Amino acid sequence: KNEVEQSPQNLTAQEGEFITINCSYSVGISALHWLQQHPGGGIVSLFMLSSGKKKHGRLIATINIQEKHSSLHITASHPRDSAVYICAAWLSNQFYFGTGTSLTVIP
Amino acid sequence: EAGVTQFPSHSVIEKGQTVTLRCDPISGHDNLYWYRRVMGKEIKFLLHFVKESKQDESGMPNNRFLAERTGGTYSTLKVQPAELEDSGVYFCASSQKQQTGEADTQYFGPGTRLTVL
């Protein structure tokens, strides 16, 4: 069993919809990373957070350390948001990655 | 500022051959990480360099994999001899100096897609 679980695995949304991607982890961590990977492209770091909430443009990431849960929200989704979103939990000096959520935003 | 670069972007080799992947981290980043993503699975940690020293190589799958970071700049990951199960995307990431146990924002390279036939 993977230490980090993401849901859903695949998500299709209409342009403009509010999107939520969830990440749960089974171990105590000190930080959690949200990453974005575009088709055929590299990985971009979106957020690193250890508590509370962070916002960047239309992206919002929250984390609840007690519940071992984090969410990534995208407001007013756009086709260019289509990508794989990966959460990674930092534990014992390394990251443990979720399998990713493949998001497709349809115009 | 240039990001993390990796070479080659794609490599197709036959079982038993040798392949060397290269990663150039962001200038000044002490930490360099190698990761691998096998088809359909999550990204897995391979190893971590701090400057030229191997800080953690617990994720290296076996002794067919050899990573080096001479001079603490770029790093190479050699697979010799390659097996079918080595196919996947190999990512490199770098980050600035960090205190032990603390996470730091890692900047990822575009990855090298390795296919072993």
Coordinates of N, CA and C in Angstrom, one line a residue:
Chain A
K1 N 0.9 -1.2 0.0 CA 0.0 0.0 0.0 C 0.9 1.2 0.0
N2 N 0.6 2.2 -0.9 CA 1.3 3.4 -1.0 C 1.0 4.3 0.2
E3 N 2.1 5.0 0.7 CA 1.9 5.9 1.9 C 1.0 7.1 1.5
V4 N 1.0 7.4 0.2 CA 0.2 8.6 -0.2 C -0.9 8.1 -1.2
E5 N -2.1 8.5 -0.9 CA -3.2 8.1 -1.8 C -3.9 9.4 -2.3
Q6 N -4.1 9.4 -3.6 CA -4.8 10.5 -4.3 C -6.2 10.1 -4.8
S7 N -7.1 11.1 -4.9 CA -8.4 10.8 -5.5 C -8.9 12.1 -6.1
P8 N -9.6 12.0 -7.2 CA -9.8 10.8 -8.0 C -8.5 10.6 -8.9
Q9 N -8.5 9.4 -9.5 CA -7.4 9.1 -10.4 C -7.5 9.9 -11.7
N10 N -8.7 10.0 -12.2 CA -9.0 10.7 -13.4 C -10.2 11.7 -13.2
L11 N -10.1 12.8 -13.8 CA -11.1 13.9 -13.6 C -11.3 14.6 -14.9
T12 N -12.6 14.7 -15.3 CA -12.9 15.5 -16.5 C -13.9 16.6 -16.0
A13 N -13.6 17.8 -16.4 CA -14.4 19.0 -16.0 C -14.7 19.9 -17.2
Q14 N -15.8 20.6 -17.1 CA -16.1 21.7 -18.1 C -15.4 22.9 -17.7
E15 N -15.0 23.7 -18.7 CA -14.3 24.9 -18.4 C -15.1 25.8 -17.5
G16 N -14.5 26.4 -16.5 CA -15.2 27.2 -15.5 C -15.5 26.5 -14.2
E17 N -15.5 25.2 -14.2 CA -15.9 24.4 -13.0 C -14.8 24.6 -11.9
F18 N -15.3 24.4 -10.7 CA -14.4 24.4 -9.5 C -14.0 22.9 -9.3
I19 N -12.7 22.7 -9.2 CA -12.1 21.4 -9.1 C -11.4 21.2 -7.8
T20 N -11.6 20.0 -7.2 CA -10.9 19.6 -6.0 C -10.2 18.2 -6.2
I21 N -9.0 18.2 -5.9 CA -8.2 16.9 -5.9 C -7.7 16.7 -4.4
N22 N -7.9 15.4 -4.0 CA -7.6 15.1 -2.6 C -6.4 14.2 -2.5
C23 N -5.7 14.4 -1.3 CA -4.5 13.6 -1.0 C -4.6 13.2 0.4
S24 N -4.4 11.9 0.7 CA -4.4 11.4 2.1 C -3.1 10.7 2.2
Y25 N -2.5 10.8 3.4 CA -1.3 10.1 3.7 C -1.4 9.4 5.0
S26 N -0.6 8.3 5.1 CA -0.8 7.4 6.3 C 0.3 7.6 7.3
V27 N 1.2 8.5 7.1 CA 2.3 8.6 8.0 C 2.4 10.1 8.4
G28 N 3.1 10.3 9.6 CA 3.3 11.7 10.0 C 4.3 12.4 9.1
I29 N 4.0 13.6 8.6 CA 4.9 14.2 7.7 C 5.2 15.6 8.2
S30 N 6.3 16.2 7.6 CA 6.6 17.6 8.0 C 6.2 18.6 6.9
A31 N 5.9 18.1 5.7 CA 5.5 19.0 4.6 C 4.9 18.2 3.5
L32 N 4.1 18.9 2.7 CA 3.5 18.2 1.5 C 3.6 19.2 0.3
H33 N 3.9 18.5 -0.8 CA 4.2 19.2 -2.0 C 3.1 18.9 -3.0
W34 N 2.6 19.9 -3.8 CA 1.7 19.6 -4.9 C 2.5 20.0 -6.2
L35 N 2.5 19.0 -7.1 CA 3.2 19.1 -8.3 C 2.3 19.0 -9.5
Q36 N 2.7 19.6 -10.7 CA 1.9 19.6 -11.9 C 2.8 19.0 -13.0
Q37 N 2.3 18.1 -13.8 CA 3.0 17.6 -14.9 C 2.1 17.7 -16.1
H38 N 2.5 18.5 -17.1 CA 1.8 18.6 -18.4 C 2.2 17.4 -19.3
P39 N 1.3 17.1 -20.2 CA 1.6 15.9 -21.1 C 2.9 16.1 -21.8
G40 N 3.8 15.1 -21.7 CA 5.1 15.2 -22.4 C 6.0 16.2 -21.8
G41 N 5.7 16.8 -20.7 CA 6.5 17.8 -20.1 C 7.1 17.4 -18.7
G42 N 7.8 18.3 -18.2 CA 8.4 18.0 -16.9 C 7.5 18.3 -15.8
I43 N 8.0 18.3 -14.6 CA 7.2 18.5 -13.4 C 7.5 19.9 -12.8
V44 N 6.4 20.5 -12.4 CA 6.5 21.9 -11.9 C 6.0 21.9 -10.5
S45 N 6.7 22.5 -9.6 CA 6.2 22.6 -8.2 C 5.2 23.7 -8.1
L46 N 4.0 23.3 -7.5 CA 3.0 24.3 -7.4 C 3.0 24.9 -5.9
F47 N 3.0 24.1 -5.0 CA 3.0 24.5 -3.6 C 3.8 23.5 -2.7
M48 N 4.4 24.1 -1.7 CA 4.8 23.3 -0.6 C 4.2 23.9 0.7
L49 N 3.5 23.0 1.5 CA 2.9 23.6 2.7 C 3.0 22.6 3.8
S50 N 3.0 23.1 5.0 CA 3.1 22.3 6.2 C 1.9 22.5 7.1
S51 N 1.2 23.6 6.9 CA 0.0 23.9 7.7 C -0.9 24.9 6.9
G52 N -2.2 24.9 7.3 CA -3.1 25.9 6.8 C -3.3 25.9 5.3
K53 N -3.2 27.0 4.6 CA -3.6 27.2 3.3 C -2.7 28.1 2.5
K54 N -2.5 27.8 1.2 CA -1.7 28.7 0.4 C -2.5 28.9 -0.9
K55 N -2.4 30.1 -1.5 CA -3.1 30.5 -2.7 C -2.2 31.1 -3.7
H56 N -2.3 30.7 -5.0 CA -1.5 31.3 -6.0 C -2.4 31.3 -7.3
G57 N -2.9 32.5 -7.6 CA -3.8 32.7 -8.7 C -5.1 32.0 -8.4
R58 N -5.4 31.1 -9.4 CA -6.6 30.3 -9.2 C -6.4 29.0 -8.5
L59 N -5.3 28.8 -8.0 CA -5.0 27.5 -7.3 C -4.9 27.8 -5.8
I60 N -5.5 26.9 -5.0 CA -5.5 26.9 -3.6 C -5.2 25.6 -3.0
A61 N -4.3 25.5 -2.1 CA -3.9 24.2 -1.5 C -4.1 24.3 0.0
T62 N -4.7 23.3 0.6 CA -5.0 23.3 2.0 C -4.4 22.0 2.6
I63 N -4.1 22.0 3.9 CA -3.6 20.8 4.5 C -4.1 20.8 6.0
N64 N -4.5 19.6 6.4 CA -5.0 19.3 7.8 C -4.1 18.3 8.3
I65 N -3.1 18.7 9.1 CA -2.1 17.8 9.6 C -2.7 16.7 10.5
Q66 N -3.7 17.1 11.3 CA -4.3 16.1 12.2 C -5.0 15.0 11.5
E67 N -5.7 15.4 10.4 CA -6.5 14.4 9.6 C -5.6 13.8 8.5
K68 N -4.4 14.2 8.4 CA -3.4 13.7 7.4 C -4.1 13.8 6.0
H69 N -4.5 15.0 5.6 CA -5.2 15.2 4.4 C -4.9 16.6 3.8
S70 N -4.8 16.6 2.5 CA -4.6 17.8 1.8 C -5.4 17.9 0.6
S71 N -5.8 19.1 0.2 CA -6.6 19.3 -1.0 C -6.0 20.3 -1.9
L72 N -6.2 20.1 -3.2 CA -5.8 21.2 -4.2 C -7.1 21.6 -4.9
H73 N -7.3 22.9 -4.9 CA -8.5 23.4 -5.5 C -8.1 24.3 -6.7
I74 N -8.9 24.2 -7.8 CA -8.7 25.0 -8.9 C -10.0 25.8 -9.2
T75 N -10.0 27.1 -9.1 CA -11.2 27.8 -9.4 C -11.2 28.3 -10.8
A76 N -12.5 28.4 -11.4 CA -12.6 28.8 -12.8 C -11.7 28.1 -13.7
S77 N -11.8 26.8 -13.7 CA -10.9 25.9 -14.4 C -10.8 26.3 -15.9
H78 N -9.7 26.0 -16.5 CA -9.4 26.4 -17.9 C -8.8 25.2 -18.6
P79 N -9.0 25.0 -19.9 CA -8.3 23.9 -20.6 C -6.8 23.8 -20.4
R80 N -6.1 24.9 -20.2 CA -4.7 24.9 -20.0 C -4.3 24.3 -18.6
D81 N -5.3 24.1 -17.7 CA -5.1 23.4 -16.4 C -5.0 21.9 -16.6
S82 N -5.3 21.4 -17.8 CA -5.3 20.0 -18.0 C -3.8 19.5 -17.8
A83 N -3.7 18.6 -16.9 CA -2.4 18.1 -16.6 C -2.6 16.9 -15.5
V84 N -1.4 16.4 -15.1 CA -1.5 15.4 -14.0 C -1.0 16.2 -12.8
Y85 N -1.8 16.1 -11.7 CA -1.4 16.7 -10.5 C -1.0 15.6 -9.4
I86 N 0.1 15.9 -8.8 CA 0.7 14.9 -8.0 C 1.0 15.5 -6.6
C87 N 0.6 14.7 -5.6 CA 1.0 15.2 -4.2 C 2.1 14.4 -3.7
A88 N 3.0 15.0 -3.0 CA 4.2 14.3 -2.5 C 4.4 14.7 -1.0
A89 N 4.5 13.7 -0.1 CA 4.6 13.9 1.3 C 6.1 13.8 1.7
W90 N 6.6 14.8 2.5 CA 8.0 14.8 2.9 C 8.1 14.1 4.2
L91 N 8.9 13.0 4.2 CA 9.1 12.2 5.4 C 10.4 11.6 5.4
S92 N 11.1 11.7 6.5 CA 12.5 11.1 6.7 C 13.4 11.5 5.5
N93 N 13.4 12.7 5.2 CA 14.3 13.3 4.3 C 14.1 12.8 2.8
Q94 N 12.9 12.4 2.5 CA 12.6 12.1 1.1 C 11.1 12.3 0.9
F95 N 10.7 12.4 -0.4 CA 9.3 12.5 -0.8 C 8.7 11.2 -1.1
Y96 N 7.5 11.0 -0.7 CA 6.7 9.9 -1.1 C 5.5 10.4 -1.9
F97 N 5.4 9.9 -3.1 CA 4.5 10.4 -4.1 C 3.2 9.7 -4.2
G98 N 2.1 10.4 -4.5 CA 0.9 9.8 -4.9 C 1.0 9.4 -6.4
T99 N 0.0 8.6 -6.8 CA 0.0 8.2 -8.2 C -0.4 9.3 -9.2
G100 N -1.0 10.3 -8.7 CA -1.3 11.4 -9.6 C -2.8 11.4 -9.9
T101 N -3.3 12.6 -10.2 CA -4.7 12.8 -10.7 C -4.6 13.4 -12.1
S102 N -5.2 12.7 -13.1 CA -5.1 13.2 -14.5 C -6.4 14.1 -14.7
L103 N -6.2 15.4 -14.9 CA -7.3 16.3 -15.1 C -7.4 16.7 -16.5
T104 N -8.6 16.7 -17.1 CA -8.9 17.2 -18.4 C -10.0 18.2 -18.3
V105 N -9.7 19.4 -18.7 CA -10.7 20.5 -18.7 C -11.2 20.7 -20.1
I106 N -12.4 20.5 -20.4 CA -13.0 20.6 -21.7 C -13.6 22.0 -21.9
P107 N -13.2 22.6 -23.1 CA -13.7 24.0 -23.4 C -15.3 24.0 -23.5
Chain B
E1 N 17.2 32.7 -15.0 CA 18.0 31.5 -14.4 C 17.6 30.2 -15.1
A2 N 18.5 29.4 -15.5 CA 18.2 28.2 -16.2 C 17.6 27.2 -15.1
G3 N 16.7 26.4 -15.6 CA 16.1 25.4 -14.7 C 17.0 24.1 -14.7
V4 N 16.4 23.1 -14.1 CA 17.1 21.8 -14.1 C 16.9 21.2 -15.5
T5 N 18.0 20.7 -16.1 CA 18.0 20.1 -17.4 C 18.5 18.7 -17.3
Q6 N 17.9 17.9 -18.2 CA 18.2 16.5 -18.3 C 18.5 16.1 -19.7
F7 N 19.4 15.1 -19.8 CA 19.8 14.6 -21.2 C 20.1 13.1 -21.1
P8 N 19.6 12.4 -22.1 CA 18.7 12.8 -23.2 C 17.3 12.9 -22.8
S9 N 16.4 13.4 -23.6 CA 15.0 13.4 -23.3 C 14.4 12.0 -23.5
H10 N 14.9 11.3 -24.5 CA 14.4 10.0 -24.7 C 15.6 9.1 -25.0
S11 N 15.5 7.8 -24.5 CA 16.5 6.8 -24.9 C 15.9 5.5 -25.1
V12 N 16.2 4.8 -26.2 CA 15.6 3.5 -26.4 C 16.8 2.6 -26.6
I13 N 16.9 1.6 -25.8 CA 18.1 0.7 -25.8 C 17.6 -0.7 -25.7
E14 N 18.5 -1.7 -26.0 CA 18.1 -3.1 -25.9 C 18.6 -3.6 -24.6
K15 N 17.9 -4.6 -24.1 CA 18.2 -5.3 -22.9 C 19.7 -5.7 -22.9
G16 N 20.4 -5.4 -21.8 CA 21.8 -5.7 -21.7 C 22.7 -4.6 -22.1
Q17 N 22.2 -3.6 -22.7 CA 23.0 -2.4 -23.0 C 23.2 -1.5 -21.8
T18 N 24.1 -0.5 -22.0 CA 24.3 0.5 -21.0 C 23.8 1.8 -21.4
V19 N 23.2 2.5 -20.4 CA 22.7 3.9 -20.7 C 23.1 4.8 -19.6
T20 N 23.5 6.0 -19.9 CA 23.9 7.0 -18.9 C 23.0 8.2 -19.1
L21 N 22.3 8.6 -18.0 CA 21.5 9.7 -18.0 C 22.2 10.9 -17.3
R22 N 22.0 12.1 -17.7 CA 22.6 13.2 -17.1 C 21.6 14.2 -16.6
C23 N 22.0 14.8 -15.5 CA 21.2 15.9 -14.9 C 22.0 17.1 -14.5
D24 N 21.6 18.2 -15.0 CA 22.3 19.5 -14.6 C 21.4 20.2 -13.7
P25 N 21.7 20.4 -12.4 CA 20.8 21.1 -11.5 C 20.9 22.6 -11.7
I26 N 20.0 23.3 -11.0 CA 20.1 24.7 -10.9 C 21.4 25.1 -10.3
S27 N 22.1 26.1 -10.8 CA 23.4 26.5 -10.3 C 23.3 26.9 -8.8
G28 N 24.1 26.4 -8.0 CA 24.1 26.7 -6.6 C 23.3 25.8 -5.7
H29 N 22.5 24.9 -6.3 CA 21.7 24.0 -5.5 C 22.6 22.8 -5.0
D30 N 22.7 22.7 -3.7 CA 23.5 21.6 -3.2 C 22.8 20.3 -3.3
N31 N 21.5 20.3 -3.2 CA 20.8 19.0 -3.2 C 20.4 18.6 -4.6
L32 N 20.6 17.3 -4.9 CA 20.2 16.8 -6.2 C 19.6 15.4 -5.9
Y33 N 18.4 15.2 -6.5 CA 17.6 14.0 -6.3 C 17.4 13.3 -7.6
W34 N 17.4 12.0 -7.6 CA 16.9 11.2 -8.7 C 15.7 10.5 -8.3
Y35 N 14.7 10.5 -9.3 CA 13.4 9.8 -9.1 C 13.1 9.0 -10.3
R36 N 12.3 8.0 -10.2 CA 11.9 7.2 -11.4 C 10.4 6.9 -11.3
R37 N 9.7 7.0 -12.5 CA 8.3 6.7 -12.6 C 8.2 5.6 -13.6
V38 N 7.8 4.4 -13.1 CA 7.5 3.3 -14.0 C 6.0 3.4 -14.4
M39 N 5.7 3.0 -15.6 CA 4.4 3.1 -16.2 C 3.3 2.7 -15.2
G40 N 2.4 3.6 -14.9 CA 1.2 3.2 -14.1 C 1.5 3.2 -12.6
K41 N 2.7 3.5 -12.2 CA 3.0 3.6 -10.8 C 3.3 5.0 -10.4
E42 N 3.5 5.2 -9.0 CA 3.8 6.5 -8.5 C 5.3 6.7 -8.7
I43 N 5.7 8.0 -8.6 CA 7.1 8.3 -8.7 C 7.8 7.8 -7.4
K44 N 9.0 7.2 -7.6 CA 9.7 6.6 -6.5 C 11.1 7.3 -6.4
F45 N 11.4 7.6 -5.2 CA 12.8 8.1 -4.9 C 13.8 7.1 -5.2
L46 N 14.9 7.6 -5.7 CA 16.1 6.7 -6.0 C 17.2 7.1 -5.0
L47 N 17.7 8.3 -5.2 CA 18.8 8.8 -4.3 C 18.9 10.3 -4.2
H48 N 19.7 10.7 -3.2 CA 19.8 12.1 -2.9 C 21.3 12.4 -2.7
F49 N 21.8 13.4 -3.4 CA 23.1 13.9 -3.2 C 23.1 15.3 -2.5
V50 N 24.0 15.4 -1.6 CA 24.3 16.8 -1.0 C 25.7 17.1 -1.5
K51 N 25.8 18.1 -2.4 CA 27.0 18.4 -3.1 C 27.5 17.1 -3.8
E52 N 28.7 16.6 -3.5 CA 29.1 15.4 -4.3 C 28.9 14.1 -3.5
S53 N 28.4 14.2 -2.3 CA 28.2 13.1 -1.4 C 26.8 12.5 -1.5
K54 N 26.7 11.2 -1.5 CA 25.4 10.5 -1.5 C 24.9 10.5 -0.1
Q55 N 23.8 11.3 0.1 CA 23.2 11.4 1.4 C 22.3 10.2 1.7
D56 N 21.6 9.8 0.7 CA 20.6 8.7 0.9 C 20.5 8.0 -0.5
E57 N 20.8 6.7 -0.5 CA 20.6 5.9 -1.8 C 19.8 4.7 -1.5
S58 N 18.9 4.9 -0.6 CA 18.0 3.7 -0.2 C 17.0 3.3 -1.3
G59 N 16.8 4.2 -2.2 CA 15.8 3.9 -3.3 C 16.4 3.2 -4.5
M60 N 17.7 3.1 -4.5 CA 18.3 2.5 -5.7 C 17.9 1.0 -5.8
P61 N 17.4 0.6 -6.9 CA 16.8 -0.7 -7.0 C 17.8 -1.9 -6.9
N62 N 19.0 -1.7 -7.4 CA 20.0 -2.8 -7.3 C 21.3 -2.2 -7.8
N63 N 22.3 -3.1 -7.8 CA 23.7 -2.6 -8.1 C 23.9 -2.4 -9.6
R64 N 22.9 -2.6 -10.4 CA 23.0 -2.2 -11.8 C 22.9 -0.7 -12.0
F65 N 22.5 0.0 -11.0 CA 22.4 1.4 -11.1 C 23.5 2.1 -10.3
L66 N 24.2 3.0 -11.0 CA 25.3 3.8 -10.4 C 25.1 5.2 -10.6
A67 N 25.1 6.0 -9.6 CA 24.9 7.5 -9.7 C 26.2 8.1 -9.2
E68 N 26.6 9.2 -9.9 CA 27.7 10.0 -9.5 C 27.4 11.5 -9.6
R69 N 28.2 12.2 -8.8 CA 28.0 13.7 -8.9 C 29.4 14.3 -8.6
T70 N 30.3 14.0 -9.5 CA 31.7 14.5 -9.3 C 31.7 16.0 -9.3
G71 N 32.4 16.6 -8.3 CA 32.5 18.0 -8.2 C 31.3 18.7 -7.7
G72 N 30.3 17.9 -7.4 CA 29.1 18.5 -6.8 C 28.3 19.4 -7.8
T73 N 28.5 19.2 -9.1 CA 27.7 19.9 -10.1 C 26.7 19.0 -10.7
Y74 N 26.9 18.6 -12.0 CA 26.0 17.7 -12.6 C 26.1 16.3 -12.1
S75 N 25.1 15.5 -12.4 CA 25.1 14.1 -11.9 C 24.8 13.2 -13.1
T76 N 25.3 12.0 -13.0 CA 25.0 11.0 -14.0 C 24.4 9.8 -13.3
L77 N 23.5 9.1 -14.0 CA 22.9 7.9 -13.5 C 23.1 6.8 -14.6
K78 N 23.9 5.8 -14.3 CA 24.2 4.8 -15.3 C 23.5 3.5 -14.9
V79 N 22.9 2.9 -16.0 CA 22.2 1.6 -15.8 C 23.0 0.6 -16.6
Q80 N 23.6 -0.4 -16.0 CA 24.4 -1.4 -16.7 C 24.4 -2.7 -16.0
P81 N 23.9 -3.8 -16.6 CA 23.2 -3.8 -17.9 C 21.7 -3.5 -17.7
A82 N 21.1 -2.8 -18.7 CA 19.7 -2.5 -18.6 C 18.8 -3.7 -18.7
E83 N 17.7 -3.7 -17.9 CA 16.7 -4.8 -18.0 C 15.4 -4.2 -18.4
L84 N 14.5 -5.0 -18.8 CA 13.2 -4.5 -19.3 C 12.5 -3.7 -18.2
E85 N 12.6 -4.1 -17.0 CA 11.8 -3.4 -15.9 C 12.4 -2.1 -15.5
D86 N 13.6 -1.7 -16.2 CA 14.1 -0.4 -15.9 C 13.4 0.7 -16.7
S87 N 12.6 0.3 -17.7 CA 11.9 1.3 -18.5 C 11.0 2.2 -17.6
G88 N 11.0 3.5 -17.9 CA 10.3 4.4 -17.2 C 10.8 5.8 -17.5
V89 N 10.3 6.8 -16.7 CA 10.8 8.1 -16.8 C 11.6 8.5 -15.6
Y90 N 12.8 8.9 -15.8 CA 13.7 9.2 -14.8 C 13.8 10.8 -14.6
F91 N 13.4 11.2 -13.4 CA 13.4 12.6 -13.1 C 14.5 13.0 -12.2
C92 N 15.0 14.2 -12.4 CA 16.0 14.7 -11.5 C 15.4 16.0 -10.9
A93 N 15.8 16.3 -9.7 CA 15.3 17.5 -9.1 C 16.5 18.1 -8.2
S94 N 16.4 19.4 -8.0 CA 17.4 20.0 -7.2 C 16.8 21.0 -6.3
S95 N 17.5 21.3 -5.2 CA 17.0 22.3 -4.2 C 18.2 22.9 -3.5
Q96 N 17.9 24.1 -2.9 CA 19.0 24.8 -2.2 C 19.3 24.0 -0.9
K97 N 20.3 24.5 -0.3 CA 20.8 24.0 1.0 C 19.6 23.9 2.0
Q98 N 19.5 22.8 2.7 CA 18.4 22.7 3.7 C 19.0 22.1 4.9
Q99 N 18.3 22.3 6.0 CA 18.6 21.7 7.3 C 18.1 20.2 7.2
T100 N 18.8 19.4 7.9 CA 18.5 17.9 7.9 C 17.0 17.8 8.4
G101 N 16.2 17.1 7.7 CA 14.9 16.8 8.1 C 13.9 17.8 7.5
E102 N 14.3 18.9 7.0 CA 13.4 19.9 6.5 C 13.2 19.7 5.0
A103 N 12.0 20.0 4.6 CA 11.8 19.9 3.1 C 12.1 21.3 2.5
D104 N 12.5 21.3 1.3 CA 12.7 22.5 0.5 C 12.1 22.3 -0.8
T105 N 11.7 23.4 -1.4 CA 11.1 23.3 -2.7 C 12.1 22.7 -3.7
Q106 N 11.6 21.6 -4.3 CA 12.5 21.0 -5.3 C 12.0 21.4 -6.7
Y107 N 13.0 21.6 -7.5 CA 12.7 22.0 -8.9 C 13.1 20.8 -9.8
F108 N 12.1 20.4 -10.6 CA 12.3 19.2 -11.3 C 12.7 19.4 -12.8
G109 N 13.5 18.5 -13.3 CA 13.8 18.5 -14.7 C 12.7 17.9 -15.5
P110 N 12.8 18.0 -16.8 CA 11.8 17.5 -17.7 C 11.7 15.9 -17.8
G111 N 12.7 15.3 -17.3 CA 12.7 13.8 -17.3 C 13.4 13.2 -18.5
T112 N 13.9 12.0 -18.3 CA 14.4 11.2 -19.4 C 13.5 10.0 -19.5
R113 N 12.9 9.8 -20.7 CA 12.1 8.6 -20.9 C 13.0 7.5 -21.4
L114 N 13.1 6.4 -20.6 CA 14.0 5.3 -21.0 C 13.1 4.1 -21.4
T115 N 13.4 3.6 -22.5 CA 12.7 2.4 -23.0 C 13.7 1.3 -23.2
V116 N 13.5 0.2 -22.5 CA 14.4 -1.0 -22.7 C 13.6 -2.0 -23.5
L117 N 14.2 -2.4 -24.6 CA 13.5 -3.4 -25.5 C 14.1 -4.8 -25.3

